[in-house]
XYZ file of C-alpha atoms in Angstrom:
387
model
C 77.673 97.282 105.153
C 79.410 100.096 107.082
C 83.038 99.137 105.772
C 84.092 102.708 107.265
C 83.316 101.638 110.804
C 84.375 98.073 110.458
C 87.923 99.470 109.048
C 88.402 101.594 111.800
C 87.069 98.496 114.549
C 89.688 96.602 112.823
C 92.402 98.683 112.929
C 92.042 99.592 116.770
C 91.439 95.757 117.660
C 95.047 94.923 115.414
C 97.113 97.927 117.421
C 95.228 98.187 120.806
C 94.335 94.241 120.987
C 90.778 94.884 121.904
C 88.199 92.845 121.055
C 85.591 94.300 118.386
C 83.032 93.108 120.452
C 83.821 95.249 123.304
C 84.508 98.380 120.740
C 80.647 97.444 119.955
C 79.497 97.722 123.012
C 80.929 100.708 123.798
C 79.430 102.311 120.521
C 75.777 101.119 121.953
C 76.838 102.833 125.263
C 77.466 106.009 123.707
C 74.658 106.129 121.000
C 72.045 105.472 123.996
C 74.173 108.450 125.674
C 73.802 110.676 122.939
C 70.019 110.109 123.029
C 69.651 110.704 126.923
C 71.661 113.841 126.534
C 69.211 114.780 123.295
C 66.048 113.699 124.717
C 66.671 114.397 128.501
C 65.768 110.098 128.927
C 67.172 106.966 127.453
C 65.036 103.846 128.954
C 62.852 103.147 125.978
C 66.156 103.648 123.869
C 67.284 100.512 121.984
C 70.701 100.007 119.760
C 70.797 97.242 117.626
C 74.243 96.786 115.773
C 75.268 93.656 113.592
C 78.537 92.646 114.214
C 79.066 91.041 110.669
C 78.317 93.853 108.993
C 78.650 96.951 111.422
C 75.055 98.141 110.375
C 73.102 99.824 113.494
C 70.177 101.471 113.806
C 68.519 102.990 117.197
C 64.892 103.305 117.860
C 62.982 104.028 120.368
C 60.172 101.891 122.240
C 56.833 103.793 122.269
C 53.403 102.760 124.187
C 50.333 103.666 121.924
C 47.882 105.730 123.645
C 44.669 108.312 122.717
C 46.227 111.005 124.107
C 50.337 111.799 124.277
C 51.332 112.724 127.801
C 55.061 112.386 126.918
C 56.000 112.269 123.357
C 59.776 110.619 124.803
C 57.636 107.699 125.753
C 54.218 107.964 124.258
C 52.684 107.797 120.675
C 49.056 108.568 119.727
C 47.084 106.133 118.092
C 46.906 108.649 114.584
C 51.099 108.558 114.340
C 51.041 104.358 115.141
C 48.601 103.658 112.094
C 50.517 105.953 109.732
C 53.691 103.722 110.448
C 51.389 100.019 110.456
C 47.280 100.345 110.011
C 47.434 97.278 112.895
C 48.400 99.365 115.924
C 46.081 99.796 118.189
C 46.037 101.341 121.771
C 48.415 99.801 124.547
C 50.846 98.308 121.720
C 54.450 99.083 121.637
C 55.465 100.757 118.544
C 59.458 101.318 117.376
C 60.416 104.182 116.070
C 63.318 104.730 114.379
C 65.801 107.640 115.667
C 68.258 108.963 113.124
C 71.544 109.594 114.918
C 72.370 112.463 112.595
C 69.624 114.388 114.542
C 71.439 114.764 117.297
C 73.162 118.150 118.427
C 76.638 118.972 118.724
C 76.818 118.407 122.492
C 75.179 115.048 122.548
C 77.543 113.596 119.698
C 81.003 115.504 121.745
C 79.295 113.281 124.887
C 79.221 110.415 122.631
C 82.178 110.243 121.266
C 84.093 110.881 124.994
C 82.060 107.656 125.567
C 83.785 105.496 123.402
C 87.156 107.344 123.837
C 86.755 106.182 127.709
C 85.659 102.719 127.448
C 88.948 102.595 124.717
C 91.357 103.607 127.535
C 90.001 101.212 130.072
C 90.615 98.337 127.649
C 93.704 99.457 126.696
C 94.549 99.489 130.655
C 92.643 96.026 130.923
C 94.580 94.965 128.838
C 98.508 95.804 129.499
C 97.557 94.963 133.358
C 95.986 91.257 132.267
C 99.363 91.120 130.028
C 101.795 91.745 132.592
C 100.074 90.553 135.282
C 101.119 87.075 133.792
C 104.575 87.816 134.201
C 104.344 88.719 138.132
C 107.033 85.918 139.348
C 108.895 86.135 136.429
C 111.684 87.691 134.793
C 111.588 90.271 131.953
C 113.909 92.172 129.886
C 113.911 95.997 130.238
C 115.361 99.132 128.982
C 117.154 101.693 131.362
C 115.600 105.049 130.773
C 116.419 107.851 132.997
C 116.989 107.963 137.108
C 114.652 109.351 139.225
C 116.240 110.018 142.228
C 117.049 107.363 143.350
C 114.864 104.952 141.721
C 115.275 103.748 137.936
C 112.585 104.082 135.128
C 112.430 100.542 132.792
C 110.814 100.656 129.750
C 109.052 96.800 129.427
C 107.722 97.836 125.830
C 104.592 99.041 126.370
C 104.728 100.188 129.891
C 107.494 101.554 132.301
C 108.548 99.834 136.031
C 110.154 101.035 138.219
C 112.703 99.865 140.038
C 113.188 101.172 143.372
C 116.427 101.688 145.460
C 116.123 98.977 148.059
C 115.126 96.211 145.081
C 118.841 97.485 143.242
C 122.045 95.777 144.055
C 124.532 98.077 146.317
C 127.290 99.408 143.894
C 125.128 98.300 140.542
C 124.686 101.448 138.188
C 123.097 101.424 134.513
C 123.742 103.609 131.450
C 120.610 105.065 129.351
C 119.268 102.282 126.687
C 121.125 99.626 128.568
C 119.208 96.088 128.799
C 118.524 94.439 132.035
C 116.827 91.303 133.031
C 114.514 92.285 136.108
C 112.172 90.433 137.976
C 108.616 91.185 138.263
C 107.527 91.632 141.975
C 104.120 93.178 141.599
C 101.815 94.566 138.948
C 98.996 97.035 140.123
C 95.978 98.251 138.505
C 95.534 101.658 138.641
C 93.690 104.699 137.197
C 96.856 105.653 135.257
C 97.639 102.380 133.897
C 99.401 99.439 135.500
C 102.059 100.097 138.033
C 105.015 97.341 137.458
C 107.486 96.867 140.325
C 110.737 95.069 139.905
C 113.975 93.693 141.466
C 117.338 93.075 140.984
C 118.280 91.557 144.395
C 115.232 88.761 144.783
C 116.617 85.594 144.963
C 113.991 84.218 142.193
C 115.494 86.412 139.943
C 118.991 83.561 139.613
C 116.540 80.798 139.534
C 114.325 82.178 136.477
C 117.786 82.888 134.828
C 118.631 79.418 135.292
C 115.353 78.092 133.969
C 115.935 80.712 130.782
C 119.596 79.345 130.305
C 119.212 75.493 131.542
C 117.269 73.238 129.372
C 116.803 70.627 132.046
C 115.816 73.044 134.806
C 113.230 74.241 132.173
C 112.035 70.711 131.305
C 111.987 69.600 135.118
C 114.585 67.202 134.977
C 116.668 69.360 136.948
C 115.134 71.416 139.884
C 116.266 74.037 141.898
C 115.138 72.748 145.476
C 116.804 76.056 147.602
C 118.417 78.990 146.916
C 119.886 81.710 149.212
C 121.473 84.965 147.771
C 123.227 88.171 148.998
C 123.027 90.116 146.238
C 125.921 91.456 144.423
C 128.309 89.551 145.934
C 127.060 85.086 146.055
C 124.547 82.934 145.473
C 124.020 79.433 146.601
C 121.922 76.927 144.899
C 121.052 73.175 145.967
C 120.049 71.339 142.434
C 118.519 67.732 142.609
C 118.237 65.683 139.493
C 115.057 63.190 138.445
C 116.700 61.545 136.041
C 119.668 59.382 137.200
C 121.332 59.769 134.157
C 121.570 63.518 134.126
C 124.346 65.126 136.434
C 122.614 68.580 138.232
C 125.723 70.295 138.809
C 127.101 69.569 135.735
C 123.315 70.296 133.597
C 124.001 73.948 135.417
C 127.361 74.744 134.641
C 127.239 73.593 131.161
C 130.328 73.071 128.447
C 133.197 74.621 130.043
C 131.102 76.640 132.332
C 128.704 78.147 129.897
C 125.830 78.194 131.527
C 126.472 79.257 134.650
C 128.758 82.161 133.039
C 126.552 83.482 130.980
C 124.444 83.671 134.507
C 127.371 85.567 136.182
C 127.698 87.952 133.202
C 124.063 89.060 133.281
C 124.267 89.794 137.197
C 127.590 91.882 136.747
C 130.013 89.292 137.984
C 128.007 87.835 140.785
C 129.434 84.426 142.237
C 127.134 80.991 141.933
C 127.879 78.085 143.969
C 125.773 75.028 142.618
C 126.253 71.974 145.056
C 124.213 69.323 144.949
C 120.430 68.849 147.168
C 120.168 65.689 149.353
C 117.750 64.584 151.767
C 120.093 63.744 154.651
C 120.787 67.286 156.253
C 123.860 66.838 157.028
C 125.304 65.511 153.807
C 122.877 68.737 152.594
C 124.757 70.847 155.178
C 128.285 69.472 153.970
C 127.501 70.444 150.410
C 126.515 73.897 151.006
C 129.591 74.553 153.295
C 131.121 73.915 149.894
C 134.379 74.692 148.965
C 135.371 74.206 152.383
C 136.230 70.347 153.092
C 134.364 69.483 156.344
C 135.637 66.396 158.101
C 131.693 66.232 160.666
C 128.502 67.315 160.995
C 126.214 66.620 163.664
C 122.405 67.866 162.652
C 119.437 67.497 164.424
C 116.366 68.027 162.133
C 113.850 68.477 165.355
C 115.934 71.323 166.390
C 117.312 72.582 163.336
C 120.749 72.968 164.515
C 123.983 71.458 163.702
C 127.447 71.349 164.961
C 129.994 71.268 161.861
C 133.553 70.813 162.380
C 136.208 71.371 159.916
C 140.197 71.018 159.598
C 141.804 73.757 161.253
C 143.340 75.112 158.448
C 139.341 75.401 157.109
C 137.660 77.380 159.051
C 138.137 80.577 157.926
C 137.004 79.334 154.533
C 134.016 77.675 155.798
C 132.791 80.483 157.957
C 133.650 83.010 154.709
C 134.580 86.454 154.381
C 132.351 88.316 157.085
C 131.015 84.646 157.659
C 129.029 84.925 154.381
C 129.884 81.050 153.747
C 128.347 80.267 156.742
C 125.151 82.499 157.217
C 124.458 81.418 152.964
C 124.777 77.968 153.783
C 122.520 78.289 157.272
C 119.361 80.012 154.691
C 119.747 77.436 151.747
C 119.904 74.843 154.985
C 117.279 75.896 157.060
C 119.749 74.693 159.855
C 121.486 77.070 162.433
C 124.370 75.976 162.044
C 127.997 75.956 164.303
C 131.533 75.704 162.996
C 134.223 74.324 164.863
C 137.751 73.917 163.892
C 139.340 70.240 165.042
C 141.135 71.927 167.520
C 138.107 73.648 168.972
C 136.054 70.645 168.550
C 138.274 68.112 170.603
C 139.469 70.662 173.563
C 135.056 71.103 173.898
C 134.858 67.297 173.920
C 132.223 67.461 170.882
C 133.403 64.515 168.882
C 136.016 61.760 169.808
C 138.453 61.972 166.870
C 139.877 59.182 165.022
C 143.321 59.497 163.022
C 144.507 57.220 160.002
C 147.802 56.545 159.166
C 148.509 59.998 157.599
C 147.253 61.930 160.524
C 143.862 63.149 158.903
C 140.534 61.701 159.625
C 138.863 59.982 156.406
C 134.954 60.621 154.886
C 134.687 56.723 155.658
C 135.597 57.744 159.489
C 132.908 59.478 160.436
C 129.204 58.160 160.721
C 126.284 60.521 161.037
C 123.308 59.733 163.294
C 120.758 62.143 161.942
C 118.179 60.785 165.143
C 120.856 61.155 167.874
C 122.967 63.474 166.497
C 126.079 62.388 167.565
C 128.696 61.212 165.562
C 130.622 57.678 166.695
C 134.143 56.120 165.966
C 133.531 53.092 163.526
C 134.715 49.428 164.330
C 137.884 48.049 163.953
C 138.557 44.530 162.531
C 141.367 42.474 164.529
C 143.384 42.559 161.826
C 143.485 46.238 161.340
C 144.411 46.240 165.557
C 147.731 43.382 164.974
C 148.424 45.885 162.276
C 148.267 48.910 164.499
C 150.525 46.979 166.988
């Protein structure tokens, strides 16, 4: 047994995770190396090693003949019978090559053999490992700046995270952990090259299936998301289990949950309204917090006319109309806000008061087909009443 070699095989596959099979083959590869370089051929050249035991040996295939031509390839018939009095001419005889006969040059060539074949696996190997986690998030460690760009060190390779995937105004200290998400991994010469993000809008959804249990376990999914980075994030949530409240599974105890999300993206604002097939109940959530009092949506189109209590519309369009243009990508919708005012000087809706002057939820019905919204009926009672 060579316990030398199968100590060192060992150690590399334990620190390097390679496979002693492959640190096997790459000791065949160089051997028969080191006997092309020594002999000037290597076709006849055989390595058998035994992976149990890490015993090898290397011979060399030779045809029997009367008369050598090339001793590389050849044997004469005299040589063949001192090794086995059964040879005869034409049969193929082995013949062992001791490795310690080799010169300096051919055992330098040999051992630059395995050294290569240790670095690809090594590369093989952090690219297949990370290459797992393109689409997901990761935890890094801010090195240094260059330029513009950031180095992150992953553990046992560094990303980089470039300017335009950084959130405007967002700056990190040396040693400082991030959570990043992994765009791309690419396999080159040097290793794999990781590229990551801070501004992707998968980034808040793998954070909420790290934080949330349900969205983890499916109960809970996170059917559209639309992000400006920095600044807010809107989510639409839809629950499978009846019993299990979305919005509420997201924000957790006292706002936990979602806290712990805002925290991790430096103070970042998360609406979390609820996902619903009608679009414009959809529409009406994401408009959220502004109260919206009708929405007209036309799914073939993929518009809708929204209008909103006067005093409303500035929150519903948002500062810069980020409300808005947020709630028109997690949507899908283009979508138009009118205030009451607007709406009923343009003739869009016919608007029906109750007794305090405001129109009610109950008021308004939503014809997702014609898109128009009507004035419900009124019992005769409710018309003596009025009189």
């Amino acid at each position: 047994m060579n316990t030398e070699l199968m100590e060192a095989l060992n150690i590399l596959e334990k620190e390097k995770n390679i496979s002693k099979e492959v640190l096997l083959e790459a000791i065949e590869q160089s051997l028969i190396q080191a006997c092309k370089n020594h002999f000037g051929k290597a076709d006849n050249v055989r390595v058998s090693i035994n992976p149990d035991t890490c015993d090898f040996s290397v011979y060399a295939e030779k045809t029997v003949v009367e008369e050598v031509e090339d001793p590389v390839l050849e044997i004469s018939l005299t040589n063949a019978r001192l090794m086995d009095t059964k040879y005869v001419v034409g049969d193929t005889v082995r013949v062992p090559i001791q490795s310690k006969q080799f010169g300096r040059i051919a055992t330098q060539n040999a051992k630059n053999v395995i050294l290569q074949k240790i670095r690809e696996e090594e590369r093989k190997v952090l690219y297949d490992e990370y290459f797992q986690k393109e689409r997901d998030i990761v935890t890094g460690v801010v090195q240094r700046y260059l330029g513009r760009n950031v180095s992150i060190n992953l553990g046992k390779v560094d990303a980089v995270l470039n300017e335009n995937e950084q959130v405007k105004g967002e700056t990190f200290k040396p040693t400082e952990r991030i959570k990043l998400y992994v765009l791309e991994v690419k396999d080159t010469p040097k290793g794999p090259k990781i590229l990551v993000s801070r501004t992707h809008p998968e980034l808040v959804k793998r954070l909420f299936e790290s934080e949330v249990t349900e969205v983890r376990d499916g109960i809970v999914e996170i059917r559209s998301i639309a992000r400006e980075a920095g600044s807010r994030t809107k989510i639409a949530v839809w629950s499978n289990d009846p019993d299990v409240d979305a919005v509420g599974a997201c924000v957790g105890m006292n706002g936990a949950r979602v806290n712990a999300i805002v925290s991790e993206l430096r103070g970042e604002k998360i609406d979390i309204i609820n996902w619903d097939e009608n679009p414009a109940l959809l529409i009406e959530n994401a408009l959220s917090p502004a109260k919206v009092i009708s929405v007209m949506a036309d799914p073939d189109e993929k518009t809708a006319l929204v209008i909103v209590p006067d005093y409303q519309l500035s929150l519903a369009i948002g500062k810069e109309g980020q409300n808005a243009r947020l709630a028109a990508r997690l949507t899908g919708f283009k979508i138009d806000i009118k205030s009451e005012t607007q709406a009923r000087e343009a003739g869009d809706f016919d608007y029906y008061q109750d007794e305090d002057g405001y129109e009610d939820e109950e008021d308004i019905l939503i014809d997702e087909e014609a898109g128009e919204s009507e004035e419900p009926e009124v019992s005769e009672e409710e018309e003596n009443e009025e009189e």
